[in-house]
Amino acid sequence: MRRLQIVSFTSVFCATVMLALVGYAGTAPESSDPSVHLNYASILFYKGRTLIQAGEKEKGEAVFKEVERELLSAMKLAALDTDAQRRALLDGQSAFLLGEVYFFVFNDRDKAKTSYQEALRYVPDHHGALEALQRFE
């Protein structure tokens, strides 16, 4: 139980720091660590969703374009990682999130399906991608 609390606190702390950076700087992180770009994209995802839900569709879509760029950056940087497992997990989750953006925000079903399939190439049991592909049946 204690380990779970520590992990949870650490996750919340990191998310809080990243949210502060997004709110303060509003610019993409300059890092060669693909996980930084993946985390930043995840935070922006919620910012974009909030804007769209508030009726600010154009602003929200602009944020989602930034999400797309960050996820593609994460995948590009992950390709340089020598740890195959870490690289597969980063690429799999990035591809899945790209699929979600293409499907739900940009209504591009072809790109979404391709992204979900790509996620499964990296992480064959990625539950989110498996579930998402059921939308196409």
Coordinates of N, CA, C and O in Angstrom, one line a residue:
M1 N 0.8 -1.2 0.0 CA 0.0 0.0 0.0 C 0.9 1.3 0.0 O 0.6 2.2 -0.7
R2 N 1.9 1.2 0.8 CA 2.8 2.4 0.9 C 3.4 2.7 -0.5 O 3.5 3.8 -0.9
R3 N 3.8 1.6 -1.2 CA 4.5 1.8 -2.5 C 3.5 2.5 -3.5 O 3.8 3.4 -4.2
L4 N 2.2 2.1 -3.4 CA 1.2 2.7 -4.3 C 1.0 4.1 -4.0 O 0.9 5.0 -4.8
Q5 N 1.0 4.5 -2.7 CA 0.9 5.9 -2.3 C 2.0 6.7 -2.8 O 1.8 7.9 -3.2
I6 N 3.2 6.2 -2.7 CA 4.4 6.9 -3.2 C 4.3 7.2 -4.7 O 4.5 8.2 -5.2
V7 N 4.0 6.1 -5.4 CA 3.8 6.2 -6.9 C 2.8 7.2 -7.2 O 2.9 8.1 -8.1
S8 N 1.6 7.1 -6.5 CA 0.5 8.1 -6.8 C 1.0 9.5 -6.5 O 0.7 10.4 -7.3
F9 N 1.6 9.7 -5.4 CA 2.1 11.1 -5.0 C 3.1 11.6 -6.1 O 3.0 12.7 -6.5
T10 N 4.0 10.7 -6.5 CA 5.0 11.1 -7.5 C 4.3 11.5 -8.8 O 4.6 12.5 -9.4
S11 N 3.3 10.7 -9.2 CA 2.6 11.0 -10.5 C 1.8 12.3 -10.4 O 1.9 13.1 -11.3
V12 N 1.2 12.5 -9.2 CA 0.5 13.8 -9.1 C 1.4 14.9 -9.0 O 1.2 16.0 -9.7
F13 N 2.5 14.8 -8.4 CA 3.5 15.8 -8.3 C 4.1 16.2 -9.7 O 4.1 17.4 -10.1
C14 N 4.4 15.1 -10.5 CA 4.9 15.4 -11.8 C 3.9 16.1 -12.7 O 4.2 17.0 -13.4
A15 N 2.7 15.6 -12.6 CA 1.6 16.2 -13.4 C 1.4 17.7 -13.0 O 1.2 18.5 -13.8
T16 N 1.5 17.9 -11.7 CA 1.3 19.3 -11.2 C 2.4 20.2 -11.7 O 2.1 21.3 -12.2
V17 N 3.6 19.7 -11.7 CA 4.8 20.5 -12.2 C 4.6 20.7 -13.7 O 4.8 21.9 -14.2
M18 N 4.2 19.7 -14.5 CA 4.0 19.9 -15.9 C 2.9 20.8 -16.2 O 3.0 21.7 -17.1
L19 N 1.8 20.8 -15.4 CA 0.7 21.7 -15.6 C 1.1 23.1 -15.4 O 0.8 24.1 -16.1
A20 N 1.9 23.3 -14.4 CA 2.5 24.6 -14.1 C 3.3 25.1 -15.2 O 3.2 26.3 -15.6
L21 N 4.1 24.2 -15.8 CA 4.9 24.6 -16.9 C 4.1 25.0 -18.1 O 4.4 25.9 -18.9
V22 N 3.1 24.2 -18.4 CA 2.2 24.4 -19.5 C 1.5 25.8 -19.3 O 1.5 26.6 -20.3
G23 N 1.0 26.0 -18.1 CA 0.3 27.3 -17.9 C 1.3 28.5 -17.9 O 0.9 29.6 -18.4
Y24 N 2.5 28.3 -17.5 CA 3.5 29.4 -17.4 C 4.1 29.6 -18.7 O 4.1 30.7 -19.2
A25 N 4.7 28.6 -19.3 CA 5.5 28.8 -20.5 C 4.6 28.7 -21.7 O 4.8 29.5 -22.6
G26 N 3.8 27.7 -21.8 CA 2.9 27.5 -23.0 C 3.7 27.1 -24.2 O 3.2 27.2 -25.3
T27 N 4.9 26.7 -24.0 CA 5.7 26.3 -25.2 C 6.2 24.9 -25.0 O 6.3 24.4 -23.8
A28 N 6.5 24.2 -26.1 CA 6.9 22.8 -26.0 C 8.3 22.7 -25.3 O 9.1 23.6 -25.4
P29 N 8.4 21.6 -24.5 CA 9.7 21.4 -23.8 C 10.8 21.1 -24.8 O 10.6 20.5 -25.9
E30 N 12.0 21.6 -24.5 CA 13.2 21.3 -25.3 C 13.9 20.2 -24.6 O 14.8 20.5 -23.7
S31 N 13.6 19.0 -25.0 CA 14.2 17.9 -24.3 C 14.5 16.8 -25.4 O 13.7 16.6 -26.3
S32 N 15.5 16.0 -25.2 CA 15.7 14.8 -26.0 C 15.1 13.6 -25.4 O 15.3 12.5 -25.9
D33 N 14.5 13.7 -24.3 CA 13.8 12.6 -23.6 C 12.4 12.4 -24.2 O 11.5 13.3 -24.0
P34 N 12.1 11.3 -24.8 CA 10.8 11.1 -25.4 C 9.7 11.1 -24.4 O 8.6 11.5 -24.7
S35 N 9.9 10.6 -23.2 CA 8.9 10.6 -22.2 C 8.4 12.0 -21.8 O 7.3 12.2 -21.4
V36 N 9.3 13.0 -21.9 CA 8.9 14.4 -21.6 C 7.9 14.8 -22.6 O 6.9 15.4 -22.3
H37 N 8.1 14.5 -23.9 CA 7.2 14.9 -24.9 C 5.9 14.2 -24.8 O 4.8 14.8 -25.0
L38 N 5.9 12.9 -24.5 CA 4.7 12.1 -24.3 C 3.9 12.7 -23.1 O 2.7 12.9 -23.2
N39 N 4.5 13.0 -22.0 CA 3.8 13.5 -20.9 C 3.3 14.9 -21.2 O 2.1 15.2 -20.8
Y40 N 4.0 15.7 -21.8 CA 3.6 17.1 -22.2 C 2.3 17.0 -23.1 O 1.4 17.7 -22.9
A41 N 2.4 16.1 -24.1 CA 1.3 15.9 -25.0 C 0.0 15.4 -24.2 O -1.1 15.8 -24.5
S42 N 0.2 14.5 -23.2 CA -0.9 14.1 -22.4 C -1.6 15.2 -21.7 O -2.8 15.3 -21.6
I43 N -0.8 16.1 -21.1 CA -1.3 17.2 -20.4 C -2.0 18.2 -21.4 O -3.1 18.7 -21.1
L44 N -1.4 18.4 -22.5 CA -2.1 19.3 -23.5 C -3.4 18.7 -24.0 O -4.3 19.4 -24.3
F45 N -3.5 17.4 -24.0 CA -4.7 16.7 -24.5 C -5.9 17.2 -23.6 O -6.9 17.5 -24.1
Y46 N -5.7 17.2 -22.3 CA -6.7 17.7 -21.4 C -7.0 19.2 -21.6 O -8.2 19.6 -21.4
K47 N -6.0 19.9 -21.8 CA -6.2 21.3 -22.1 C -7.1 21.6 -23.3 O -8.0 22.3 -23.3
G48 N -6.7 20.8 -24.4 CA -7.5 20.9 -25.6 C -8.9 20.5 -25.4 O -9.9 21.1 -25.9
R49 N -9.1 19.4 -24.7 CA -10.5 18.9 -24.4 C -11.3 19.9 -23.6 O -12.4 20.2 -24.0
T50 N -10.7 20.6 -22.6 CA -11.3 21.6 -21.8 C -11.8 22.8 -22.7 O -12.9 23.3 -22.6
L51 N -10.9 23.2 -23.6 CA -11.2 24.3 -24.5 C -12.4 24.0 -25.4 O -13.3 24.8 -25.6
I52 N -12.4 22.8 -26.0 CA -13.5 22.4 -26.9 C -14.8 22.3 -26.1 O -15.8 22.7 -26.6
Q53 N -14.7 21.7 -24.9 CA -15.9 21.6 -24.1 C -16.5 23.0 -23.7 O -17.7 23.1 -23.5
A54 N -15.6 23.9 -23.6 CA -16.0 25.3 -23.2 C -16.5 26.1 -24.4 O -16.8 27.3 -24.3
G55 N -16.5 25.4 -25.6 CA -17.0 26.1 -26.8 C -16.0 26.8 -27.6 O -16.3 27.5 -28.5
E56 N -14.7 26.7 -27.2 CA -13.6 27.3 -27.9 C -12.9 26.3 -28.9 O -11.8 25.9 -28.7
K57 N -13.7 25.9 -29.9 CA -13.3 24.8 -30.8 C -11.9 25.1 -31.5 O -11.1 24.3 -31.5
E58 N -11.8 26.3 -32.0 CA -10.6 26.7 -32.8 C -9.3 26.6 -31.9 O -8.3 26.1 -32.3
K59 N -9.5 27.2 -30.7 CA -8.3 27.1 -29.7 C -8.0 25.7 -29.4 O -6.9 25.3 -29.3
G60 N -9.1 24.9 -29.1 CA -8.9 23.5 -28.7 C -8.2 22.7 -29.8 O -7.3 22.0 -29.6
E61 N -8.6 22.9 -31.1 CA -8.0 22.2 -32.2 C -6.6 22.6 -32.4 O -5.7 21.8 -32.7
A62 N -6.2 23.9 -32.1 CA -4.8 24.3 -32.2 C -4.0 23.6 -31.2 O -2.9 23.2 -31.4
V63 N -4.6 23.4 -30.0 CA -3.8 22.7 -28.9 C -3.6 21.3 -29.3 O -2.6 20.7 -29.1
F64 N -4.7 20.7 -30.0 CA -4.5 19.3 -30.4 C -3.5 19.1 -31.5 O -2.9 18.1 -31.7
K65 N -3.3 20.2 -32.3 CA -2.2 20.1 -33.3 C -0.9 20.1 -32.6 O 0.0 19.4 -33.1
E66 N -0.8 20.8 -31.5 CA 0.4 20.7 -30.7 C 0.6 19.3 -30.1 O 1.7 18.8 -30.0
V67 N -0.5 18.8 -29.6 CA -0.5 17.4 -29.1 C 0.1 16.5 -30.2 O 1.0 15.6 -29.9
E68 N -0.4 16.6 -31.4 CA 0.1 15.7 -32.5 C 1.6 15.9 -32.7 O 2.3 14.9 -32.8
R69 N 2.1 17.1 -32.7 CA 3.5 17.4 -32.9 C 4.3 16.8 -31.8 O 5.4 16.2 -32.0
E70 N 3.8 16.9 -30.5 CA 4.6 16.4 -29.4 C 4.6 14.9 -29.4 O 5.7 14.3 -29.1
L71 N 3.5 14.2 -29.8 CA 3.5 12.8 -29.9 C 4.4 12.3 -31.0 O 5.2 11.3 -30.8
L72 N 4.4 12.9 -32.1 CA 5.4 12.6 -33.2 C 6.8 12.8 -32.8 O 7.7 12.0 -33.1
S73 N 7.1 13.9 -32.0 CA 8.4 14.1 -31.5 C 8.8 13.0 -30.6 O 10.0 12.5 -30.6
A74 N 7.9 12.6 -29.7 CA 8.2 11.5 -28.8 C 8.6 10.2 -29.5 O 9.6 9.5 -29.2
M75 N 7.9 9.9 -30.6 CA 8.2 8.7 -31.3 C 9.5 8.8 -32.1 O 10.3 7.9 -32.1
K76 N 9.8 10.0 -32.6 CA 11.0 10.2 -33.3 C 12.2 10.0 -32.3 O 13.2 9.4 -32.6
L77 N 12.1 10.6 -31.2 CA 13.1 10.5 -30.2 C 13.2 9.1 -29.6 O 14.3 8.6 -29.3
A78 N 12.1 8.4 -29.4 CA 12.1 7.1 -28.9 C 12.9 6.1 -29.8 O 13.5 5.1 -29.4
A79 N 12.9 6.4 -31.1 CA 13.6 5.6 -32.1 C 15.1 5.5 -31.8 O 15.8 4.6 -32.2
L80 N 15.6 6.5 -31.1 CA 17.0 6.6 -30.7 C 17.4 5.8 -29.4 O 18.5 5.6 -29.1
D81 N 16.3 5.4 -28.7 CA 16.5 4.7 -27.4 C 17.0 3.3 -27.7 O 16.5 2.6 -28.5
T82 N 18.1 2.9 -26.9 CA 18.6 1.6 -27.1 C 17.9 0.6 -26.3 O 18.1 -0.6 -26.5
D83 N 17.0 1.0 -25.4 CA 16.2 0.0 -24.6 C 15.0 -0.3 -25.4 O 14.0 0.5 -25.5
A84 N 14.9 -1.5 -25.9 CA 13.8 -1.9 -26.8 C 12.5 -1.9 -26.1 O 11.5 -1.5 -26.7
Q85 N 12.4 -2.3 -24.8 CA 11.1 -2.3 -24.1 C 10.6 -0.9 -23.9 O 9.4 -0.6 -24.1
R86 N 11.5 0.0 -23.5 CA 11.1 1.4 -23.2 C 10.6 2.0 -24.5 O 9.6 2.7 -24.6
R87 N 11.4 1.7 -25.6 CA 11.1 2.3 -26.9 C 9.7 1.8 -27.4 O 8.9 2.6 -27.8
A88 N 9.4 0.5 -27.2 CA 8.1 0.0 -27.6 C 7.0 0.6 -26.8 O 5.9 0.9 -27.4
L89 N 7.2 0.7 -25.5 CA 6.1 1.3 -24.7 C 5.9 2.8 -25.0 O 4.7 3.2 -25.1
L90 N 6.9 3.5 -25.3 CA 6.7 4.9 -25.7 C 6.1 5.1 -27.0 O 5.1 5.8 -27.2
D91 N 6.5 4.3 -28.0 CA 5.9 4.3 -29.3 C 4.5 3.8 -29.3 O 3.6 4.4 -29.9
G92 N 4.2 2.8 -28.5 CA 2.9 2.2 -28.5 C 1.9 3.2 -27.9 O 0.8 3.4 -28.4
Q93 N 2.2 3.8 -26.8 CA 1.3 4.8 -26.1 C 1.2 6.1 -27.0 O 0.1 6.6 -27.1
S94 N 2.3 6.5 -27.6 CA 2.2 7.7 -28.5 C 1.3 7.4 -29.7 O 0.5 8.3 -30.0
A95 N 1.5 6.3 -30.3 CA 0.6 5.9 -31.4 C -0.8 5.8 -31.0 O -1.7 6.3 -31.7
F96 N -1.1 5.2 -29.9 CA -2.5 5.1 -29.4 C -3.1 6.5 -29.2 O -4.2 6.8 -29.6
L97 N -2.4 7.4 -28.5 CA -2.9 8.8 -28.3 C -3.1 9.5 -29.6 O -4.0 10.3 -29.7
L98 N -2.2 9.3 -30.5 CA -2.4 9.9 -31.9 C -3.7 9.4 -32.5 O -4.5 10.2 -33.0
G99 N -4.0 8.1 -32.3 CA -5.2 7.6 -32.8 C -6.4 8.2 -32.2 O -7.4 8.6 -32.9
E100 N -6.4 8.5 -30.9 CA -7.5 9.1 -30.2 C -7.7 10.6 -30.7 O -8.8 11.0 -30.9
V101 N -6.6 11.3 -30.9 CA -6.7 12.6 -31.5 C -7.3 12.6 -32.9 O -8.2 13.4 -33.2
Y102 N -6.8 11.7 -33.7 CA -7.3 11.6 -35.1 C -8.8 11.2 -35.1 O -9.6 11.8 -35.9
F103 N -9.2 10.3 -34.2 CA -10.5 9.8 -34.2 C -11.5 10.8 -33.7 O -12.5 11.2 -34.3
F104 N -11.2 11.3 -32.4 CA -12.2 12.1 -31.7 C -12.1 13.6 -32.0 O -13.1 14.3 -31.9
V105 N -10.9 14.1 -32.4 CA -10.8 15.6 -32.6 C -10.8 15.9 -34.1 O -11.6 16.8 -34.5
F106 N -10.0 15.2 -34.9 CA -9.9 15.6 -36.3 C -10.8 14.8 -37.2 O -10.8 15.0 -38.4
N107 N -11.6 13.8 -36.6 CA -12.5 13.0 -37.4 C -11.8 12.3 -38.6 O -12.5 12.2 -39.7
D108 N -10.6 11.9 -38.5 CA -9.9 11.2 -39.5 C -9.8 9.8 -39.2 O -8.8 9.3 -38.5
R109 N -10.8 9.0 -39.6 CA -10.9 7.6 -39.2 C -9.7 6.8 -39.8 O -9.2 5.8 -39.2
D110 N -9.2 7.1 -41.0 CA -8.1 6.3 -41.6 C -6.9 6.5 -40.8 O -6.2 5.5 -40.5
K111 N -6.5 7.7 -40.5 CA -5.3 7.9 -39.7 C -5.4 7.3 -38.3 O -4.5 6.8 -37.7
A112 N -6.7 7.4 -37.7 CA -6.9 6.8 -36.4 C -6.7 5.3 -36.4 O -5.9 4.8 -35.6
K113 N -7.3 4.7 -37.4 CA -7.1 3.2 -37.5 C -5.7 2.8 -37.7 O -5.2 1.9 -37.0
T114 N -5.0 3.5 -38.5 CA -3.5 3.2 -38.8 C -2.7 3.4 -37.5 O -1.9 2.6 -37.2
S115 N -3.1 4.5 -36.7 CA -2.4 4.7 -35.5 C -2.6 3.6 -34.4 O -1.7 3.2 -33.7
Y116 N -3.9 3.2 -34.3 CA -4.2 2.1 -33.4 C -3.5 0.8 -33.8 O -2.9 0.1 -32.9
Q117 N -3.4 0.5 -35.1 CA -2.7 -0.7 -35.5 C -1.2 -0.5 -35.2 O -0.6 -1.5 -34.9
E118 N -0.7 0.7 -35.4 CA 0.7 0.9 -35.1 C 1.0 0.7 -33.6 O 2.0 0.1 -33.2
A119 N 0.1 1.1 -32.8 CA 0.2 0.9 -31.3 C 0.3 -0.6 -31.0 O 1.2 -1.0 -30.2
L120 N -0.5 -1.4 -31.7 CA -0.4 -2.8 -31.5 C 0.8 -3.5 -32.0 O 1.2 -4.5 -31.5
R121 N 1.4 -2.9 -33.0 CA 2.7 -3.4 -33.4 C 3.8 -3.3 -32.4 O 4.7 -4.1 -32.2
Y122 N 3.7 -2.2 -31.6 CA 4.7 -1.9 -30.5 C 4.3 -2.7 -29.3 O 5.1 -3.2 -28.6
V123 N 3.0 -2.6 -28.9 CA 2.5 -3.3 -27.7 C 1.3 -4.1 -28.1 O 0.2 -3.6 -28.1
P124 N 1.5 -5.4 -28.4 CA 0.4 -6.2 -28.9 C -0.8 -6.3 -28.0 O -1.9 -6.6 -28.5
D125 N -0.6 -6.2 -26.7 CA -1.8 -6.3 -25.8 C -2.2 -4.9 -25.3 O -2.8 -4.8 -24.2
H126 N -2.0 -3.8 -26.1 CA -2.4 -2.5 -25.7 C -3.9 -2.5 -25.6 O -4.6 -2.5 -26.7
H127 N -4.5 -2.5 -24.5 CA -6.0 -2.6 -24.3 C -6.7 -1.5 -25.0 O -7.7 -1.7 -25.6
G128 N -6.2 -0.3 -24.8 CA -6.9 0.9 -25.4 C -6.9 0.8 -26.9 O -8.0 1.1 -27.6
A129 N -5.8 0.4 -27.6 CA -5.8 0.2 -29.0 C -6.7 -0.9 -29.5 O -7.5 -0.8 -30.5
L130 N -6.7 -2.0 -28.7 CA -7.6 -3.1 -29.1 C -9.1 -2.7 -29.0 O -9.9 -3.0 -29.9
E131 N -9.4 -2.0 -27.9 CA -10.8 -1.5 -27.8 C -11.1 -0.5 -28.9 O -12.2 -0.5 -29.4
A132 N -10.2 0.4 -29.2 CA -10.5 1.4 -30.2 C -10.7 0.8 -31.6 O -11.6 1.2 -32.3
L133 N -10.0 -0.3 -31.9 CA -10.2 -0.9 -33.2 C -11.6 -1.6 -33.3 O -12.1 -1.8 -34.5
Q134 N -12.2 -1.9 -32.2 CA -13.6 -2.4 -32.3 C -14.6 -1.4 -32.9 O -15.6 -1.8 -33.4
R135 N -14.2 -0.1 -32.8 CA -15.1 0.9 -33.4 C -15.2 0.8 -34.9 O -16.1 1.3 -35.5
F136 N -14.2 0.1 -35.5 CA -14.2 0.0 -36.9 C -14.8 -1.3 -37.5 O -14.9 -1.5 -38.7
E137 N -15.3 -2.1 -36.6 CA -16.0 -3.4 -37.0 C -17.4 -3.2 -37.4 O -18.1 -2.3 -37.0

